[in-house]
Tab-separated table of C-alpha atoms in Angstrom:
chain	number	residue	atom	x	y	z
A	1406	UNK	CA	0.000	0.000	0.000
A	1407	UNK	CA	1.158	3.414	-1.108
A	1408	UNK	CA	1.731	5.757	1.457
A	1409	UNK	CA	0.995	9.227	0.896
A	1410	UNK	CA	3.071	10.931	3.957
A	1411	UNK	CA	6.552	8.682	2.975
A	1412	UNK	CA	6.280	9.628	-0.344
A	1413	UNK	CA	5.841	13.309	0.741
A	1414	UNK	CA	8.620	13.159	3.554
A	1415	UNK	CA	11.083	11.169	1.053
A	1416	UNK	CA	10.438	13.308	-1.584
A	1417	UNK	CA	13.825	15.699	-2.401
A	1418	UNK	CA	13.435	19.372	-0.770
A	1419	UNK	CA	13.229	20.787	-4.331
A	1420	UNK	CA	10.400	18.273	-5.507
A	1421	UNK	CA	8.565	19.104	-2.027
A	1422	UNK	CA	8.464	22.900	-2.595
A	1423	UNK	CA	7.335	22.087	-6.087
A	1424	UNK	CA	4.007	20.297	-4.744
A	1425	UNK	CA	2.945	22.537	-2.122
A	1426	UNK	CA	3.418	25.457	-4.479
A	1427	UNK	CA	1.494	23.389	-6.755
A	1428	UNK	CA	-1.309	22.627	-4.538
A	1429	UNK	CA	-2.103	26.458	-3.225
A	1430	UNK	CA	-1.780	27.498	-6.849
A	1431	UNK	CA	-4.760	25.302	-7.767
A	1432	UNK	CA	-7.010	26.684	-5.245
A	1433	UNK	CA	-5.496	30.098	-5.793
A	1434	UNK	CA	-6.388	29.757	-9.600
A	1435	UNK	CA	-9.839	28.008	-8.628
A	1436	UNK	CA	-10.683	31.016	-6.538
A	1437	UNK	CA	-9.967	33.790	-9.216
A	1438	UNK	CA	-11.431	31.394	-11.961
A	1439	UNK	CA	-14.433	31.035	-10.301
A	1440	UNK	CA	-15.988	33.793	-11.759
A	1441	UNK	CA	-15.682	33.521	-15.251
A	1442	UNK	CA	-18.563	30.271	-15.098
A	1443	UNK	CA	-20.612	32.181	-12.804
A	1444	UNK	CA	-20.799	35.516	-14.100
A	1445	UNK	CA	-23.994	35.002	-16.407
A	1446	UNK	CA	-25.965	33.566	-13.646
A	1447	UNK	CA	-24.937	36.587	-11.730
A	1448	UNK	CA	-25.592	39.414	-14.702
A	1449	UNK	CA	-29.036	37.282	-15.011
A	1450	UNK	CA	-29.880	37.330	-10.702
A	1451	UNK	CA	-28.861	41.285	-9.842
A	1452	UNK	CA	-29.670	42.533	-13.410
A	1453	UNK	CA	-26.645	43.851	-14.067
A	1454	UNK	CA	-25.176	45.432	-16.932
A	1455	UNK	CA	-22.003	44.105	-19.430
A	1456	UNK	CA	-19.769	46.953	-17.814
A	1457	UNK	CA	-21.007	45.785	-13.620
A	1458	UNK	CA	-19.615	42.199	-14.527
A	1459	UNK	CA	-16.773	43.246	-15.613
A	1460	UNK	CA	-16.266	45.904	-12.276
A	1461	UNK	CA	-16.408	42.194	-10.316
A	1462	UNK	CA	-14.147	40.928	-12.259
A	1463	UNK	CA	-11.654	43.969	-12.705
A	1464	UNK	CA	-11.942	44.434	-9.099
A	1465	UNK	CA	-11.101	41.117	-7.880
A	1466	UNK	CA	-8.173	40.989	-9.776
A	1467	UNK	CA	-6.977	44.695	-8.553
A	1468	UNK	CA	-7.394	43.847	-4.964
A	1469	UNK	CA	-4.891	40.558	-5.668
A	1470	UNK	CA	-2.532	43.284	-7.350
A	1471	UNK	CA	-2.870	45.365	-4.199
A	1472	UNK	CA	-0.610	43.208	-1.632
A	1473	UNK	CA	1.816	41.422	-4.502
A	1474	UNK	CA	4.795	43.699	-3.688
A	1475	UNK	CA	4.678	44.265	-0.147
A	1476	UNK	CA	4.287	40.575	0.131
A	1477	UNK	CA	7.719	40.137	-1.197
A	1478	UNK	CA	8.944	42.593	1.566
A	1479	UNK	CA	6.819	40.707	4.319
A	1480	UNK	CA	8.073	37.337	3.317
A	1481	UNK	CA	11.435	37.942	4.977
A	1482	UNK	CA	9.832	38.476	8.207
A	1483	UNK	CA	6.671	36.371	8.199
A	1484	UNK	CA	8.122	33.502	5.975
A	1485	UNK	CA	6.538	32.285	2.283
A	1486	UNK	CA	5.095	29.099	3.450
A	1487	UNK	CA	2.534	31.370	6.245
A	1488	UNK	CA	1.715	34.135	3.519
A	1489	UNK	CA	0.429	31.458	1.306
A	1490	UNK	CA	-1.736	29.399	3.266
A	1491	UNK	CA	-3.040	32.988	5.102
A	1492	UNK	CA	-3.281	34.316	1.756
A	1493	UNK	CA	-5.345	31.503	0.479
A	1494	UNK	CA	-7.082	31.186	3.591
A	1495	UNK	CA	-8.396	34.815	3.292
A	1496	UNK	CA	-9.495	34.671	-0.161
A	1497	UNK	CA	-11.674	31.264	1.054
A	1498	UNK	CA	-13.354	33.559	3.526
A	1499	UNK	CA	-13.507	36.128	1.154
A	1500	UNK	CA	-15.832	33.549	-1.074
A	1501	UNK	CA	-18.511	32.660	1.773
A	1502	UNK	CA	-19.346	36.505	1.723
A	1503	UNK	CA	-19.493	36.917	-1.807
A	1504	UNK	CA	-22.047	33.837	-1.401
A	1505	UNK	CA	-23.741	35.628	1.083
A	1506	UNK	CA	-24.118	38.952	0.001
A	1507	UNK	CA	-27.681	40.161	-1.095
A	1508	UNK	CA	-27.062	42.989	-3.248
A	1509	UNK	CA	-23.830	44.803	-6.407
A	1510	UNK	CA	-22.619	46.828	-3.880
A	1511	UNK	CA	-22.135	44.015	-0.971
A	1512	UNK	CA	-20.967	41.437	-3.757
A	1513	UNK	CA	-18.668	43.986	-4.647
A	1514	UNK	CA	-17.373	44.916	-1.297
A	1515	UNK	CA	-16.631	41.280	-0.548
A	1516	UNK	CA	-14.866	40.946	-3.998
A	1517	UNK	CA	-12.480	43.593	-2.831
A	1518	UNK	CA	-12.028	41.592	0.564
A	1519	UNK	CA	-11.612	38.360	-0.699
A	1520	UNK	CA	-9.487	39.519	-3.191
A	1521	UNK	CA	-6.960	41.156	-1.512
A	1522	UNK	CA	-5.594	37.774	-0.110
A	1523	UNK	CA	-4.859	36.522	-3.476
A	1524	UNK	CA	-1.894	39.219	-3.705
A	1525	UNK	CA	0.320	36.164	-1.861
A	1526	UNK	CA	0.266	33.390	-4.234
A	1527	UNK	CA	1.705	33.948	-7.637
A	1528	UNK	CA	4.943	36.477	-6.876
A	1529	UNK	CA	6.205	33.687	-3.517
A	1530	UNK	CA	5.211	30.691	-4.793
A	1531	UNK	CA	6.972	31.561	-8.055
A	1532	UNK	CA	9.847	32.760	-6.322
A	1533	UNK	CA	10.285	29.904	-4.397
A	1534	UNK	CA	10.403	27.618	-7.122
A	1535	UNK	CA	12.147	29.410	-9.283
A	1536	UNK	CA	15.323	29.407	-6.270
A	1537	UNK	CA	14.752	25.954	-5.993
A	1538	UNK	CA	15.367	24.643	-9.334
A	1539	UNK	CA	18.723	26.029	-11.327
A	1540	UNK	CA	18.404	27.567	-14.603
A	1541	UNK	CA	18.278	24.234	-17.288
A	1542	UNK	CA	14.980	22.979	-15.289
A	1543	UNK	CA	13.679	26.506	-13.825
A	1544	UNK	CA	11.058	27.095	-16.836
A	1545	UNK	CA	10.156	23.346	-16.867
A	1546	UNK	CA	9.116	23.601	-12.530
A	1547	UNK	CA	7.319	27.122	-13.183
A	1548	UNK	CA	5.750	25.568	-15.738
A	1549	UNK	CA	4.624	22.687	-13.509
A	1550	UNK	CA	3.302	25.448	-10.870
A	1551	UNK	CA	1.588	27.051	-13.370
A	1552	UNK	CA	0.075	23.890	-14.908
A	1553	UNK	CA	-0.931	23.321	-11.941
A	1554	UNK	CA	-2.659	26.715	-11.246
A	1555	UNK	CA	-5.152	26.040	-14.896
A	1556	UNK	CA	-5.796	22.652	-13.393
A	1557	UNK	CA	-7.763	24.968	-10.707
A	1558	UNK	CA	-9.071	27.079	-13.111
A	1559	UNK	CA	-10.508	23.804	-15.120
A	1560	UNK	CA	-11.934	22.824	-11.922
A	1561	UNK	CA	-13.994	26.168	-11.428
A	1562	UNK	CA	-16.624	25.388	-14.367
A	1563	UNK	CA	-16.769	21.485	-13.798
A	1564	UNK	CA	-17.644	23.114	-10.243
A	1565	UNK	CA	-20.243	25.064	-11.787
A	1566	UNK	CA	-21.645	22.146	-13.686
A	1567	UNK	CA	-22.247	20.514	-10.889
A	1568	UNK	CA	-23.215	22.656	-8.180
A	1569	UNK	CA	-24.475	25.792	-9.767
A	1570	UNK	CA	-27.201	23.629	-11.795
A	1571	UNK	CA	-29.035	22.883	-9.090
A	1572	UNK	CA	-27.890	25.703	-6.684
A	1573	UNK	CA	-27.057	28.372	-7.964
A	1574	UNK	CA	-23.338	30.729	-7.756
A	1575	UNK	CA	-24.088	31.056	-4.445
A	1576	UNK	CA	-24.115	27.687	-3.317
A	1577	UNK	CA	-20.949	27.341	-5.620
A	1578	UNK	CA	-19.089	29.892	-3.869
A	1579	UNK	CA	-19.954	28.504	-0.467
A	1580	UNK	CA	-19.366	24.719	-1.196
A	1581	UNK	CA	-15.407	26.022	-2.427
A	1582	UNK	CA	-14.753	28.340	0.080
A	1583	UNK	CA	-15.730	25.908	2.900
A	1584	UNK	CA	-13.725	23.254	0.988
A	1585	UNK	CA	-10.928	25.579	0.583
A	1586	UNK	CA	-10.865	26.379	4.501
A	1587	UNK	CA	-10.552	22.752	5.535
A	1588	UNK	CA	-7.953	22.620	3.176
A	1589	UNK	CA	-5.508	24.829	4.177
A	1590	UNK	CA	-6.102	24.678	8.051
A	1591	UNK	CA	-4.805	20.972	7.428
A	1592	UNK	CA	-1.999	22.007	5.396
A	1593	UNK	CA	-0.382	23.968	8.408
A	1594	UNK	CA	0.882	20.337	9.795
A	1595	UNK	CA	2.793	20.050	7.094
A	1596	UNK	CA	4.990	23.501	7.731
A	1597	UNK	CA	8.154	21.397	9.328
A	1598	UNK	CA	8.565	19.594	6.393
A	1599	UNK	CA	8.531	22.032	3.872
A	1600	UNK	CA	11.897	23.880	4.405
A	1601	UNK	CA	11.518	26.822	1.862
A	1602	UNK	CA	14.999	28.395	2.226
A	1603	UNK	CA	17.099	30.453	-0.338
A	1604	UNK	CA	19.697	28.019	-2.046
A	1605	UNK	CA	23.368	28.425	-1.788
A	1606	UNK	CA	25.159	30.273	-4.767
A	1607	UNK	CA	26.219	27.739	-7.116
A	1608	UNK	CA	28.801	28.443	-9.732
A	1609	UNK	CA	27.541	27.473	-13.175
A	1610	UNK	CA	27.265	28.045	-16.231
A	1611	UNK	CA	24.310	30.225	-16.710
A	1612	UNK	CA	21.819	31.253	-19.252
A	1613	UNK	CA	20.347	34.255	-17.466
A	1614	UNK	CA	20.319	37.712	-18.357
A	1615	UNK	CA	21.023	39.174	-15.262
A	1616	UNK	CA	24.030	41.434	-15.169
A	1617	UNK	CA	23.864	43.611	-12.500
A	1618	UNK	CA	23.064	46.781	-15.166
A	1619	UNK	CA	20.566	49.078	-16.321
A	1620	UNK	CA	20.454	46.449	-19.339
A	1621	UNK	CA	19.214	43.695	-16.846
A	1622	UNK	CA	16.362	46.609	-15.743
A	1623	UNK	CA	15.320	47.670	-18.878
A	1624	UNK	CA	14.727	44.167	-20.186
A	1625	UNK	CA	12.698	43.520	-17.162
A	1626	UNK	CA	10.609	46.399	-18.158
A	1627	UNK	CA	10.174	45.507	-21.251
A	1628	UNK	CA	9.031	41.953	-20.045
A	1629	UNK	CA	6.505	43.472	-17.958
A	1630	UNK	CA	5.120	45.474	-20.949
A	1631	UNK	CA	5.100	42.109	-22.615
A	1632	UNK	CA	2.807	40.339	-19.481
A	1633	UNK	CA	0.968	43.446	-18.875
A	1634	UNK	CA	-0.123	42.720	-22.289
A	1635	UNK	CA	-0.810	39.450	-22.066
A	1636	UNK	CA	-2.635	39.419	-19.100
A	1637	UNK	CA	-4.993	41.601	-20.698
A	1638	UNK	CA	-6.107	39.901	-23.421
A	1639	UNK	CA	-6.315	36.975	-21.030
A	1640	UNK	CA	-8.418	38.671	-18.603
A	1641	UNK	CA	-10.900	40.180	-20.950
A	1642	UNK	CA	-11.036	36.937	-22.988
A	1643	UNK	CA	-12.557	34.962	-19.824
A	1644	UNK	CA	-14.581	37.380	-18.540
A	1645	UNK	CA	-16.817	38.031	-22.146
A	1646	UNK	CA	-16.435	34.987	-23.777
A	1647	UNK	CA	-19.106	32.826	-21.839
A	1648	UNK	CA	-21.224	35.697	-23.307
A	1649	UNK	CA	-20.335	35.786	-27.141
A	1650	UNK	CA	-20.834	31.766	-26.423
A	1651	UNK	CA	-24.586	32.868	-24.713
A	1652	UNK	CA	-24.809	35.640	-27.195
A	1653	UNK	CA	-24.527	32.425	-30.091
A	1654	UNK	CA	-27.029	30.938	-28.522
A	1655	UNK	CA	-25.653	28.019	-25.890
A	1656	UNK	CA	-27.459	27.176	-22.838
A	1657	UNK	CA	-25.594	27.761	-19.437
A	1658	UNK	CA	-24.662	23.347	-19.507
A	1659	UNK	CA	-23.221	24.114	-22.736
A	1660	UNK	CA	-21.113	26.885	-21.504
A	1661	UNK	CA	-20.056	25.298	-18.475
A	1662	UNK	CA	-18.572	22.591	-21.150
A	1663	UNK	CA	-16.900	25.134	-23.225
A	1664	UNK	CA	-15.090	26.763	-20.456
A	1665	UNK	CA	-13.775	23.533	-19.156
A	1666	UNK	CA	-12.527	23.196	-22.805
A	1667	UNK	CA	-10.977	26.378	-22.903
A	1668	UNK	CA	-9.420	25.981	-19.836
A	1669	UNK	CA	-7.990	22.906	-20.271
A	1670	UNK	CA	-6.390	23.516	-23.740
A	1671	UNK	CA	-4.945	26.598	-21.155
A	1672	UNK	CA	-3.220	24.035	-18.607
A	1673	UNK	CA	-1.688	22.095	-21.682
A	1674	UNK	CA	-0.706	25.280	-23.097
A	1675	UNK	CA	1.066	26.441	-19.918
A	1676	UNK	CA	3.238	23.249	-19.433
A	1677	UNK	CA	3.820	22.654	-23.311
A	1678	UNK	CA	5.212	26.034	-23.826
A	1679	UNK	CA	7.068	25.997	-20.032
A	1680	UNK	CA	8.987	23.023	-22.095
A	1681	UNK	CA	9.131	24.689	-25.415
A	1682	UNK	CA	10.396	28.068	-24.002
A	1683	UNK	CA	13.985	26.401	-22.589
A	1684	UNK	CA	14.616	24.858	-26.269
A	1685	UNK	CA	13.181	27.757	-28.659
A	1686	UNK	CA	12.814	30.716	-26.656
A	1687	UNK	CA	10.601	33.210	-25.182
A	1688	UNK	CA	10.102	35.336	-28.537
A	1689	UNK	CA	8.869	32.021	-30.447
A	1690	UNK	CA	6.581	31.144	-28.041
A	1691	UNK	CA	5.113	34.627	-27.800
A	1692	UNK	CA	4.444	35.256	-31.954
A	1693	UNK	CA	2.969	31.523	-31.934
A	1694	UNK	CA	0.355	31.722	-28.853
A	1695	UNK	CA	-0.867	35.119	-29.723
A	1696	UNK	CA	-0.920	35.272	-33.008
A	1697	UNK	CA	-2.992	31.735	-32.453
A	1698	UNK	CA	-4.851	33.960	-29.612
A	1699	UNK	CA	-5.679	36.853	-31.902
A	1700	UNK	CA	-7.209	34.367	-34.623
A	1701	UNK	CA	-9.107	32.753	-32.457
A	1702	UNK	CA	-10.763	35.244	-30.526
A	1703	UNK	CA	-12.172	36.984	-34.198
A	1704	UNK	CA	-13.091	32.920	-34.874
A	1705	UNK	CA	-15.466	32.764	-31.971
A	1706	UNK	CA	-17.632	35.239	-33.425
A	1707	UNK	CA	-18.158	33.719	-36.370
A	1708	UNK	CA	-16.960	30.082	-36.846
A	1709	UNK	CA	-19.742	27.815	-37.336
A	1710	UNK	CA	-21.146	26.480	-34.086
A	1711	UNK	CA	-20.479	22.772	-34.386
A	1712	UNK	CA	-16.204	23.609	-34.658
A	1713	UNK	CA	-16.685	25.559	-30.859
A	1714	UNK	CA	-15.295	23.009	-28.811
A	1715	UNK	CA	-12.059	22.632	-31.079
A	1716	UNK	CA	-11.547	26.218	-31.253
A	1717	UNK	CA	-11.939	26.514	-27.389
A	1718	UNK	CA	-8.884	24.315	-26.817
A	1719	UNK	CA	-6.628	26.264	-29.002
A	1720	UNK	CA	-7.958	29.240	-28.015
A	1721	UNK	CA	-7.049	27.954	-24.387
A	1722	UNK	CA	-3.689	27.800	-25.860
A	1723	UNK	CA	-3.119	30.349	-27.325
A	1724	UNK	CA	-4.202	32.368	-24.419
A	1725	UNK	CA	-2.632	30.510	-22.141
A	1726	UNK	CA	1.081	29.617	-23.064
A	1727	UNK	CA	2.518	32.696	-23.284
A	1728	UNK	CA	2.679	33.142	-19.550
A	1729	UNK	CA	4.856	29.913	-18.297
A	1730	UNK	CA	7.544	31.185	-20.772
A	1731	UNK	CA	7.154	34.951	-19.278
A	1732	UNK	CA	7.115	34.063	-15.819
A	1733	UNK	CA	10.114	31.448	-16.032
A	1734	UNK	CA	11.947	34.507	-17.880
A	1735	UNK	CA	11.786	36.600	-15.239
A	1736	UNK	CA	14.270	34.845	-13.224
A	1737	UNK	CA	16.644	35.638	-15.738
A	1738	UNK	CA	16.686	39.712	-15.162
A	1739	UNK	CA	16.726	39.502	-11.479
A	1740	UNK	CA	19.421	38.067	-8.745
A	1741	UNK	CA	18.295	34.868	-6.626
A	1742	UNK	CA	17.927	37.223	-3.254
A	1743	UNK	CA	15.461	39.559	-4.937
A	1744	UNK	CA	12.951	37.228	-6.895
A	1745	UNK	CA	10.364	37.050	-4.663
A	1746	UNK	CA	10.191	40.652	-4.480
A	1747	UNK	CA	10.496	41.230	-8.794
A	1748	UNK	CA	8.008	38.790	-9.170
A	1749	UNK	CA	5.622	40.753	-6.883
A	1750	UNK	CA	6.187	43.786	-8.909
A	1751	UNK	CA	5.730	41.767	-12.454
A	1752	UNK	CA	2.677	40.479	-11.410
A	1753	UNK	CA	1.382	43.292	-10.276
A	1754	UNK	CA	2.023	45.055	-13.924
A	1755	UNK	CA	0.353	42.106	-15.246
A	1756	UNK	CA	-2.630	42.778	-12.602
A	1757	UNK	CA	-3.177	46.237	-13.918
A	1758	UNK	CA	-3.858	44.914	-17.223
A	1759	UNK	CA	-6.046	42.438	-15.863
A	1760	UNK	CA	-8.087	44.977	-13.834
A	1761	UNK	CA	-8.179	47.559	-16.592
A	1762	UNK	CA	-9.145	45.044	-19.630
A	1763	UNK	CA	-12.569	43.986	-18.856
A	1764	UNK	CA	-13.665	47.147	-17.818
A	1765	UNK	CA	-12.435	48.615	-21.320
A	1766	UNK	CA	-14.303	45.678	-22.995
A	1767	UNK	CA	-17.233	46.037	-21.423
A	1768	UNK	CA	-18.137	49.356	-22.043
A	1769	UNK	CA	-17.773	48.771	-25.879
A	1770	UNK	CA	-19.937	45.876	-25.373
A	1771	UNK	CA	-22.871	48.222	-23.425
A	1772	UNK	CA	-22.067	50.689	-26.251
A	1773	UNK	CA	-21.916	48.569	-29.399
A	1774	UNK	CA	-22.233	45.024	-29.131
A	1775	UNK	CA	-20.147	41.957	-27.509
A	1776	UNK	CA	-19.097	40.913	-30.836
A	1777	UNK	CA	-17.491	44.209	-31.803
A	1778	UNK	CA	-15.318	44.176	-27.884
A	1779	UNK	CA	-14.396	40.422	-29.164
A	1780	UNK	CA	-13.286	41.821	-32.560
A	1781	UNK	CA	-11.319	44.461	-30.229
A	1782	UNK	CA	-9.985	42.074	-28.006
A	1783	UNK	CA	-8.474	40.064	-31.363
A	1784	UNK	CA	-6.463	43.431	-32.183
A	1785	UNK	CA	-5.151	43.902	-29.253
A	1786	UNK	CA	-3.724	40.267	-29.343
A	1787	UNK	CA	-1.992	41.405	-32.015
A	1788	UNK	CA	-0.306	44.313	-30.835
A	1789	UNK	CA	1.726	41.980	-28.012
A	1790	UNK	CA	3.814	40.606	-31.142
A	1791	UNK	CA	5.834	43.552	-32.452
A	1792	UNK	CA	6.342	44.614	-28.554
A	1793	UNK	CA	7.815	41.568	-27.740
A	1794	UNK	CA	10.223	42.146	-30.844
A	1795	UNK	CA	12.053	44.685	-28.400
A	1796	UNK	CA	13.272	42.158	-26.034
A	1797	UNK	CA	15.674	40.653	-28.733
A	1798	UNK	CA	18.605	42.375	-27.253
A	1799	UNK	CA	18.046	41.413	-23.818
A	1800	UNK	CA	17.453	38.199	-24.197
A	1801	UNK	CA	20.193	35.347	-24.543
A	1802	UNK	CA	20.226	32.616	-27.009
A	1803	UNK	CA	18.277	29.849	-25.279
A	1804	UNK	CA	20.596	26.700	-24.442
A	1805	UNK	CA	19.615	24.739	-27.221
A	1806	UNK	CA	20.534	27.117	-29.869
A	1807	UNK	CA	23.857	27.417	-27.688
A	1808	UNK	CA	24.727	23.876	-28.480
A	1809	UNK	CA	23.490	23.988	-32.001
């Protein structure tokens, strides 16, 4: 008989800070996922307008922007391992009163709550991984993390298939954040065997950027242009298209299906391009997944109705797979003793887009139609390829082309 604990205590310290990053990172992504399923059945319940959903969803992922950099700061003191489980354990808490609330304005003031512990989970738990695994394997674990993270946001509308069917988003929301609690309450008795330390120096040969000059900064910039970007398109993308998919005429089962689709061709997309990113390099994978991204966000609009479910997975992609490669990257412009804090301020760039996005998007769609803000949202795809151009000269050749 297997046992779970020995293979958990026998596990290297590298693999072992790999898993629990992994494991908050679904229910992080499951939290701030949860939305997207439910955000129909909410327009539908409080009447609410295209540019109200997206203030929930704009504002939920500002208040997770809100606490990424200090976090960084606090983690010296505090220590990673209690920031995420609090984190997480505050955004659980968060959910019950979104569940609860009766009115916008309450939903909304618990969205800013809840949200606000979400601020812990992607700039540590990257940063912890990223100083646990050397440079030739670094993309591959974030990539892992990250996979891991779309496995919770795959779980959010198989959630909603289930529960919301028969009980609505708020019995959703109060069936994960009760889950979630239990969760991470029993995760504390793990704390003594997760020994999330910085490494040692190691001397090696290294593929990283990071030089110590204002070259190392402004490619770091530029990278955050890159995700701020990204994030964007991402953001508005899940927040409107259950609604070009409603607008087409699906039922709510049918969209449920089409999100799990979309999300799951977005967890494959993560970890294939993590992989992908150490052999071809970050500029490759960018022109392939949004170009692919900008295509496919025109095609939902007006591909025929029976290719949907195909065109959700690569959209998922496409979507998707630029961020393993950007986050991985990262680590490259910035020294192993100040990661956890650059990776607050990255996300937090990449936050901004993802608060400022949906609002944008839904306004056109009050003011012209959701079809014309998912034409938009195809341009702006677009415009993430020639940016990305500028990071040429920062970047160096990746290590297969080294050996070629």
């Amino acid at each position: 008989m297997i046992n779970p604990l020995r293979f958990w205590t026998r596990a290297p310290q590298a693999r072992r800070t790999l898993l629990f990053a992994s494991a908050t990172h679904v229910w992080s992504d499951l939290f701030f996922a949860l939305y997207a399923p439910l955000l129909p059945l909410i327009k539908d319940d409080l009447d609410l307008t295209f540019t109200e959903v997206a203030m929930l969803k704009s504002l939920y992922a500002a208040a997770s922007a809100v606490l990424q950099v200090p976090v960084g700061f606090m983690a010296d003191r505090v220590g990673e391992f209690w920031l995420l489980v609090g984190g997480n354990l505050w955004v659980a808490v968060g959910l019950i009163g979104m569940a609860l609330a009766p009115s916008f304005v309450l939903l909304l003031a618990f969205t800013l709550l809840g949200g606000l512990g979400g601020g812990t989970q992607h700039p540590l738990a990257s940063g912890i991984v990223s100083r646990a695994y050397d440079s030739r394997a670094r993309a591959t674990a974030v990539g892992t993390v990250n996979f891991a993270g779309d496995l919770g946001k795959m779980a959010a509308p198989a959630f909603a298939l289930v529960v919301a069917v028969s009980y609505g988003w708020r019995g959703t929301m109060l069936v994960i954040g009760i889950g979630a609690i239990a969760f991470f309450l029993a995760l504390m008795f793990i704390r003594r065997s997760v020994e999330i330390d910085r490494p040692e120096p190691v001397e090696s040969k290294r593929a990283d950027a990071y030089d110590g000059t204002d070259k190392s900064i402004t490619g770091f910039k530029i990278l955050s242009v890159v995700g701020f970007i990204d994030s964007a398109i991402r953001a508005a993308a899940l927040t409107f298209v259950p609604f070009i998919l409603e607008d087409r005429g699906m039922e709510s089962t049918e969209i449920f299906i089409m999100l799990i689709l979309l999300l799951a061709g977005g967890a494959f997309g993560k970890y294939l391009c993590g992989w992908f990113s150490e052999r071809h390099g970050l500029i490759s994978i960018v022109w392939v997944t949004k170009a692919s991204a900008a295509i496919f966000l025109v095609a939902t609009i007006y591909a025929p109705m029976v290719t949907m479910a195909p065109l959700m997975v690569l959209l998922g992609i496409g979507l998707n797979g630029t961020s393993s490669s950007l986050y991985a990257t990262v680590a490259s412009f910035v020294p192993q003793a100040r990661r956890s804090r650059m990776y607050g301020f990255f996300y937090t760039t990449n936050e901004i887009g993802s608060f400022a996005a949906p609002l944008a998007f839904g306004r056109v769609a009050d003011v012209f139609s959701i079809r014309a803000s998912m034409a938009l949202m195809g341009l702006l795809a677009a415009t993430i390829l020639p940016v990305s151009l500028a990071l040429r000269g920062f970047l160096r050749p990746s290590p297969a082309w080294e050996e070629a």
